[in-house]
Coordinates of N, CA and C in Angstrom, one line a residue:
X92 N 68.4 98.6 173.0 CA 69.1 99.6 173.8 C 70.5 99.8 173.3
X93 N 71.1 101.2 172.9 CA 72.1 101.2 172.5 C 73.1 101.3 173.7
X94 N 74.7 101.7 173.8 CA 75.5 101.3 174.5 C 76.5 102.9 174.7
X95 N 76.8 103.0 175.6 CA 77.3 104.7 174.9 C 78.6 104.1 174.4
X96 N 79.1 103.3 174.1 CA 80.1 103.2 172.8 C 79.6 103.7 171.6
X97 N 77.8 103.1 171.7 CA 77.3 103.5 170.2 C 77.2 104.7 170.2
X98 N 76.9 104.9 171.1 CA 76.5 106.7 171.0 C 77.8 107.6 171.0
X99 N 78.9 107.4 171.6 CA 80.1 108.1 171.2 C 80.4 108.1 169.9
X100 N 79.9 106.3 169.5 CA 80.7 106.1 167.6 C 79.4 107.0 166.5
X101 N 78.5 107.5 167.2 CA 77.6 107.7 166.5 C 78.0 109.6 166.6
X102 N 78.2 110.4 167.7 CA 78.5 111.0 167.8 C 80.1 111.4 167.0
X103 N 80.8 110.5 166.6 CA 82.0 110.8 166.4 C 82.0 110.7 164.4
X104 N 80.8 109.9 164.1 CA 80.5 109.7 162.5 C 79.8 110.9 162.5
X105 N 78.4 111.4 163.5 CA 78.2 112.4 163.2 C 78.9 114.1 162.7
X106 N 80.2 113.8 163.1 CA 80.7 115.2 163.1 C 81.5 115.0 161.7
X107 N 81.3 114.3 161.3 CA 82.5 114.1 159.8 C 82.2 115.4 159.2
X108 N 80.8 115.4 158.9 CA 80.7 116.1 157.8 C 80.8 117.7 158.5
X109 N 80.9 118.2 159.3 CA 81.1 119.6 159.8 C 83.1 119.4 159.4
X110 N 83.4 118.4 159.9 CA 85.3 118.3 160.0 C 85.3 118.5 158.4
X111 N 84.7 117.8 157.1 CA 85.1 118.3 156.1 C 85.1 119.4 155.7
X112 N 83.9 120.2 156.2 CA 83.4 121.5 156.0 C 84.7 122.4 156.2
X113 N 85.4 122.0 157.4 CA 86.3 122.8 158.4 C 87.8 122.9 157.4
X114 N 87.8 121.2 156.9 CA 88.9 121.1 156.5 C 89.2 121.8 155.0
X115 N 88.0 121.9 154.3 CA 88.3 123.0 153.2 C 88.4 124.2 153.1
X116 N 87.5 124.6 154.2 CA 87.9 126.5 154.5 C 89.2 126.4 155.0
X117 N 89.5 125.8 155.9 CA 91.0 125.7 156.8 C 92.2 125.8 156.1
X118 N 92.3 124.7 155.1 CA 93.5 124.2 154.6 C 94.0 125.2 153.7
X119 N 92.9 126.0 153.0 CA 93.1 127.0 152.3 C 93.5 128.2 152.7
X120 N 93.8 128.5 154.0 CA 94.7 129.2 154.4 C 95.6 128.8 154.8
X121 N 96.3 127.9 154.8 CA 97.9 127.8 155.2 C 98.6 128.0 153.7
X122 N 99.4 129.0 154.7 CA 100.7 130.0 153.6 C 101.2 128.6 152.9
X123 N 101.4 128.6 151.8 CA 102.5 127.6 151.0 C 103.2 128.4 149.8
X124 N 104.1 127.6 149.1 CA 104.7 128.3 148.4 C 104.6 128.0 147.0
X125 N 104.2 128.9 146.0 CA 103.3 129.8 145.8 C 102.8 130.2 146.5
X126 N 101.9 131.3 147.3 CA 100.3 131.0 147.6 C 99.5 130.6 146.4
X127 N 98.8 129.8 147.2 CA 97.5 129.6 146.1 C 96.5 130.4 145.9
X128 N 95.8 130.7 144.8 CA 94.9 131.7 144.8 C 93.1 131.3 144.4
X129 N 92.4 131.9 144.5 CA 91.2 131.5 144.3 C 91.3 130.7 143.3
X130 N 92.0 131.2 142.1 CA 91.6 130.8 140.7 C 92.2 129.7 140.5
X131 N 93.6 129.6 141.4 CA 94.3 128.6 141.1 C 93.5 127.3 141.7
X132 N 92.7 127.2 142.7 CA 91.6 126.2 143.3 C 91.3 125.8 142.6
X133 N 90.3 126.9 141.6 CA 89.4 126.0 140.4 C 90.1 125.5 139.3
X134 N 91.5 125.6 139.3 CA 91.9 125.7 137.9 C 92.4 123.9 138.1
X135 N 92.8 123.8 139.6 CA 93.4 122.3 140.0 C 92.4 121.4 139.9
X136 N 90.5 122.0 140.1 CA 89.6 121.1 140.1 C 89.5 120.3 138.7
X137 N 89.5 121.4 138.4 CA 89.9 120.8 136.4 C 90.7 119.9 136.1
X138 N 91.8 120.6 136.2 CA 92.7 119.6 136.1 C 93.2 118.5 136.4
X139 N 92.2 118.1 137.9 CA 92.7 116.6 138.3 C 91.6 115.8 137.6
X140 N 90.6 116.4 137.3 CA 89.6 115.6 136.8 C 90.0 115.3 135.6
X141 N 90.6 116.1 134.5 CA 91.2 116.0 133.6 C 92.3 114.7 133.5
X142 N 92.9 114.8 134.3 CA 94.5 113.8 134.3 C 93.8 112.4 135.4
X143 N 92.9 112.7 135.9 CA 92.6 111.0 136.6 C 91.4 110.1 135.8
X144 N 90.9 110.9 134.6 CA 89.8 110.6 134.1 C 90.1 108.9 133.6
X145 N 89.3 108.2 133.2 CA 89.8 107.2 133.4 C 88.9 107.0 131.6
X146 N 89.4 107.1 130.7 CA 89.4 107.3 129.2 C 89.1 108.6 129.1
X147 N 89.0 108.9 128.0 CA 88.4 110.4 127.8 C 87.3 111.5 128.5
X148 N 88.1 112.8 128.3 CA 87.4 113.3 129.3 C 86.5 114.8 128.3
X149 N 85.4 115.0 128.9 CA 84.9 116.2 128.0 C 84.2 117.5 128.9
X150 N 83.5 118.6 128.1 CA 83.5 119.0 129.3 C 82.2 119.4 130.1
X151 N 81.0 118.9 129.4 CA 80.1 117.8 130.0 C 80.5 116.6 131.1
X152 N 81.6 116.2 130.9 CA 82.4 115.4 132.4 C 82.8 115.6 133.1
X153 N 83.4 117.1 132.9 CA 83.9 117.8 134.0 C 82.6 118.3 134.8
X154 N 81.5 118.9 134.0 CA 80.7 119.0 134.4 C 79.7 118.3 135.8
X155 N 79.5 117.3 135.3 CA 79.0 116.1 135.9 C 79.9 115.8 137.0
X156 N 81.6 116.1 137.2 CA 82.3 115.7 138.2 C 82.1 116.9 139.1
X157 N 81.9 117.9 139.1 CA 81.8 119.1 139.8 C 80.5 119.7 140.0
X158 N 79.8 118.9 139.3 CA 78.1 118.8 140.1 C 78.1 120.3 139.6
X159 N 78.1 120.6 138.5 CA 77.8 122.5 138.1 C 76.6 122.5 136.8
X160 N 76.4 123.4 136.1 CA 75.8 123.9 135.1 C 76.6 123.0 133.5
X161 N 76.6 122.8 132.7 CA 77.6 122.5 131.7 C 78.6 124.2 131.2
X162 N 77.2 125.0 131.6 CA 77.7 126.3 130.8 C 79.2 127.3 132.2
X163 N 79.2 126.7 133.5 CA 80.0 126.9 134.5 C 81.2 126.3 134.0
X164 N 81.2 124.8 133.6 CA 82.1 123.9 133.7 C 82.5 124.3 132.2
X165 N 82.0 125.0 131.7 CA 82.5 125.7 130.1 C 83.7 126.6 129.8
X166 N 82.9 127.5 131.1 CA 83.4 128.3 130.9 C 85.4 128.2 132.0
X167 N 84.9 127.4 132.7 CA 86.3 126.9 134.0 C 87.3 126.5 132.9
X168 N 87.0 125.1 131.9 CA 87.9 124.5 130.6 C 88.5 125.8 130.4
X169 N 88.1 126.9 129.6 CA 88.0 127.8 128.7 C 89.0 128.5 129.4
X170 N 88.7 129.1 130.5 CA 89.9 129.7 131.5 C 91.1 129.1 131.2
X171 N 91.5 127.3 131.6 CA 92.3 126.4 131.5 C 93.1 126.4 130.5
X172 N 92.1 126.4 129.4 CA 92.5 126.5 127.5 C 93.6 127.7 127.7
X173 N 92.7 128.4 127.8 CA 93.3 130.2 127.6 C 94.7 130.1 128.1
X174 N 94.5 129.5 129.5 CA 96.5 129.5 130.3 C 97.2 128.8 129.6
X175 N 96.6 127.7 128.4 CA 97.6 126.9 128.0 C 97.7 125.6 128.8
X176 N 96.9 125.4 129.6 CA 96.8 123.9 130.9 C 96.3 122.7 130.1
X177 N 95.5 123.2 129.2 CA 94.6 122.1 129.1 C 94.5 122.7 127.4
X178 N 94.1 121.1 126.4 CA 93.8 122.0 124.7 C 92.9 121.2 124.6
X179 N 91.9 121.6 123.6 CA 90.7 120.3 122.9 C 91.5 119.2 121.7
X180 N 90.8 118.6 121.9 CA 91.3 117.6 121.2 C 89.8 116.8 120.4
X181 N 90.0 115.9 119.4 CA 89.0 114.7 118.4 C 89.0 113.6 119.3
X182 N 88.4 113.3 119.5 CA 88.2 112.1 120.6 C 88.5 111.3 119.6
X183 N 89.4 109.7 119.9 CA 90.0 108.7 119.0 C 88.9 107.9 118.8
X184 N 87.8 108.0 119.6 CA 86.7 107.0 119.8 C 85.6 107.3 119.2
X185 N 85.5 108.7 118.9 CA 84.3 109.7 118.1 C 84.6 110.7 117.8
X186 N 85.0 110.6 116.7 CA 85.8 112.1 115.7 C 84.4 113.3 116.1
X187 N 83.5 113.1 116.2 CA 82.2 114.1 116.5 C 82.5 114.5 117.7
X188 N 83.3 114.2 118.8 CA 83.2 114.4 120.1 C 84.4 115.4 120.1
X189 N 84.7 116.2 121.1 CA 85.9 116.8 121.9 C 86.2 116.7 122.8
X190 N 87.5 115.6 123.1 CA 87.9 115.9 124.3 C 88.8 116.8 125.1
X191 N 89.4 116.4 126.0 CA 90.5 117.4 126.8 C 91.3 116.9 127.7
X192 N 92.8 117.6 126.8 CA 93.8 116.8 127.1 C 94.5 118.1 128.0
X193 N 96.0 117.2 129.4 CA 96.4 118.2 130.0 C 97.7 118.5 129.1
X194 N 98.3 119.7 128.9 CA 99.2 120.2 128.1 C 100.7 120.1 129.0
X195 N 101.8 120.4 129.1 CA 102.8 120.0 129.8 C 102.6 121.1 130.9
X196 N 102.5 122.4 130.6 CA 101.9 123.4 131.4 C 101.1 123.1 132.5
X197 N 100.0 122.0 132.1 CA 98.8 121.9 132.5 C 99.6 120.7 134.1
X198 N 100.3 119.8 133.3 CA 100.9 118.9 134.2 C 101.6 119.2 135.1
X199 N 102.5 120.7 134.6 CA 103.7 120.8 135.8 C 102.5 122.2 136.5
X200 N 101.9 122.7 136.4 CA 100.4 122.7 137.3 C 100.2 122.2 138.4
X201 N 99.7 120.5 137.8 CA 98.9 119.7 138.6 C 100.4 119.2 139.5
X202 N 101.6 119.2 139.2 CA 102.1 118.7 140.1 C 103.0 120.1 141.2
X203 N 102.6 121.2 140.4 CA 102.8 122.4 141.7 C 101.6 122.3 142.7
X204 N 100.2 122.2 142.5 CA 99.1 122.2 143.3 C 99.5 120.8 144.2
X205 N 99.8 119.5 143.7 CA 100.6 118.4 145.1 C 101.3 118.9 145.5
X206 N 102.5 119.4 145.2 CA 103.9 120.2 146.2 C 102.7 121.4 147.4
X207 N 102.2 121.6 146.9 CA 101.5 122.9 147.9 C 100.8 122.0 148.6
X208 N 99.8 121.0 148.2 CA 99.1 120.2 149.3 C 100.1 119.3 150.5
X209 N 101.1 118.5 149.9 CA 102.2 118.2 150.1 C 102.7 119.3 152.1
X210 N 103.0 120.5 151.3 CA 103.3 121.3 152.0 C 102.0 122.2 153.6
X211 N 100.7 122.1 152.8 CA 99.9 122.1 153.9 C 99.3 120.8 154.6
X212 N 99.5 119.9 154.0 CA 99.4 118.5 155.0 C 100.7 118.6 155.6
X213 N 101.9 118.7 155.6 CA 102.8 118.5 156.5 C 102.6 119.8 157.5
X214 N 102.1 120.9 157.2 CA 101.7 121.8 158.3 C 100.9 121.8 159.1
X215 N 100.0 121.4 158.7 CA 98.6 120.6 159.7 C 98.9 120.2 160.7
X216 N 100.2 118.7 160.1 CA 100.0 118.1 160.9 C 101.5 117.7 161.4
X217 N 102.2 118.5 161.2 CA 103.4 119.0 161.7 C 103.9 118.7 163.3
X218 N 102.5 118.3 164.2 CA 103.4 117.8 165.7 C 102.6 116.4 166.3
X219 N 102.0 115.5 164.8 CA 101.5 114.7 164.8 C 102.9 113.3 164.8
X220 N 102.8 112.4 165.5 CA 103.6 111.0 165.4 C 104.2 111.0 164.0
X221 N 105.5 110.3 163.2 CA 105.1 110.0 161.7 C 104.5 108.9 161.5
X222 N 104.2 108.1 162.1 CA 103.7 106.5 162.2 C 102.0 107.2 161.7
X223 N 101.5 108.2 162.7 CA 100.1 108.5 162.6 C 100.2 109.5 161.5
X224 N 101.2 110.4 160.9 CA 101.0 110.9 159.9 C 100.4 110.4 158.9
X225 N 101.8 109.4 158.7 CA 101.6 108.3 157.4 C 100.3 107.3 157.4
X226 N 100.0 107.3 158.7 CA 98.7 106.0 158.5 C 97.3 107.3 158.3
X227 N 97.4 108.4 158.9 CA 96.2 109.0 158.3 C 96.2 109.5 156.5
X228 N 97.5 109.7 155.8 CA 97.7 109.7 154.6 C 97.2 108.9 153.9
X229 N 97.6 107.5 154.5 CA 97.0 106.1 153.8 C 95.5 106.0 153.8
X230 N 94.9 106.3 154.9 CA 93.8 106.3 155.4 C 92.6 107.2 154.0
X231 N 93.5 108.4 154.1 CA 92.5 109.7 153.7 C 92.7 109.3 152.0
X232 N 94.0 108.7 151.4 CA 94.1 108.2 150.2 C 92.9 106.9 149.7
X233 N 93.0 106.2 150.6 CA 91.6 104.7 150.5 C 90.4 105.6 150.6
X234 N 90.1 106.8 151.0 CA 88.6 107.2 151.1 C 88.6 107.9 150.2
X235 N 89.5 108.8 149.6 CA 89.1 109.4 148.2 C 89.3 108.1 147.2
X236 N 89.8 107.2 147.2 CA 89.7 106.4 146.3 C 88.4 105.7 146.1
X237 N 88.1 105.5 147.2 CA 86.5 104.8 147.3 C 85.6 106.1 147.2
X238 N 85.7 107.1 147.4 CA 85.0 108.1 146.6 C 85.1 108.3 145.0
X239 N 85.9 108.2 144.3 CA 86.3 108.4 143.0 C 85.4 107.2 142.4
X240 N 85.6 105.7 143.0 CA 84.8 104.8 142.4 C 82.9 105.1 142.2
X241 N 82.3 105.8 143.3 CA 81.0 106.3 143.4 C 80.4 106.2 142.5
X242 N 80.7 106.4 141.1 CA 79.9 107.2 139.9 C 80.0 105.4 139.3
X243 N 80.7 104.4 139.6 CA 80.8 102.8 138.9 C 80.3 101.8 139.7
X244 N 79.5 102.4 141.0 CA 79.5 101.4 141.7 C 77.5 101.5 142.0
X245 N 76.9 100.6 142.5 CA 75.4 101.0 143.1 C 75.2 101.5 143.9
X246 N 74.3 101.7 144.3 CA 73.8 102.6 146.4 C 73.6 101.4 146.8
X247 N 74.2 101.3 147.8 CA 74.0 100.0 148.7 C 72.4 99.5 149.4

């Protein structure tokens, strides 16, 4: 027999995934500065994949990180290349391979796209405690981290 604690905590894990749903349409409308634009979205998905990759990155890996086509995730690099964000490079580890490196461009990018997240997390949550701010920051940083590990770890 369950307990309605269970059933509130079961109720309250249940709605995660509608709250993520909510929180990517959402967040992407709060005004920041820049606005951000469609392109600029995809252009950050690249790129963080790019700059957190943990050795070389290619774009068969970006692929694989964005769950797409290789010929999608080809063509997103290619965009990136073209702005100057991102260049191909000889992988040090297989001259046969290409990887992909972020260019300075590409970096002061990835750290305009923080400044704007930066700026819609603080509008979010703007009439939140800072004690709860900061602990849900902590919080939401340990679960993308434990998501990033996924791809090194087993299914339980």
């Amino acid at each position: 027999m369950s307990s309605g604690n269970e059933t509130q905590d079961d109720a309250l894990l249940n709605a995660v995934g509608a709250a993520f749903a909510r929180l990517r349409r959402r967040t992407a409308l709060v005004d920041v500065d820049p606005p951000v634009t469609r392109k600029d979205m995809a252009r950050n998905q690249v790129i963080n994949i790019v700059d957190e990759a943990d050795g070389e990155m290619t774009v068969g890996g970006v692929a694989h990180q964005l769950t797409v086509d290789s010929s999608v995730a080809s063509r997103m690099v290619s965009d990136c290349i073209a702005a100057g964000l991102l260049v191909r490079a000889a992988s040090q580890r297989d001259g046969r391979r290409t990887v992909l490196h972020l260019t300075p461009a590409g970096a002061a990018l990835r750290d305009r796209f923080g400044s704007q997240h930066r700026q819609a997390f603080e509008h979010i949550t703007h009439d939140w405690p800072r004690a709860r701010r900061l602990e849900f920051a902590r919080m939401l940083i340990d679960y993308a981290d434990a998501a990033a590990e996924l791809g090194t770890r087993t299914a339980p």
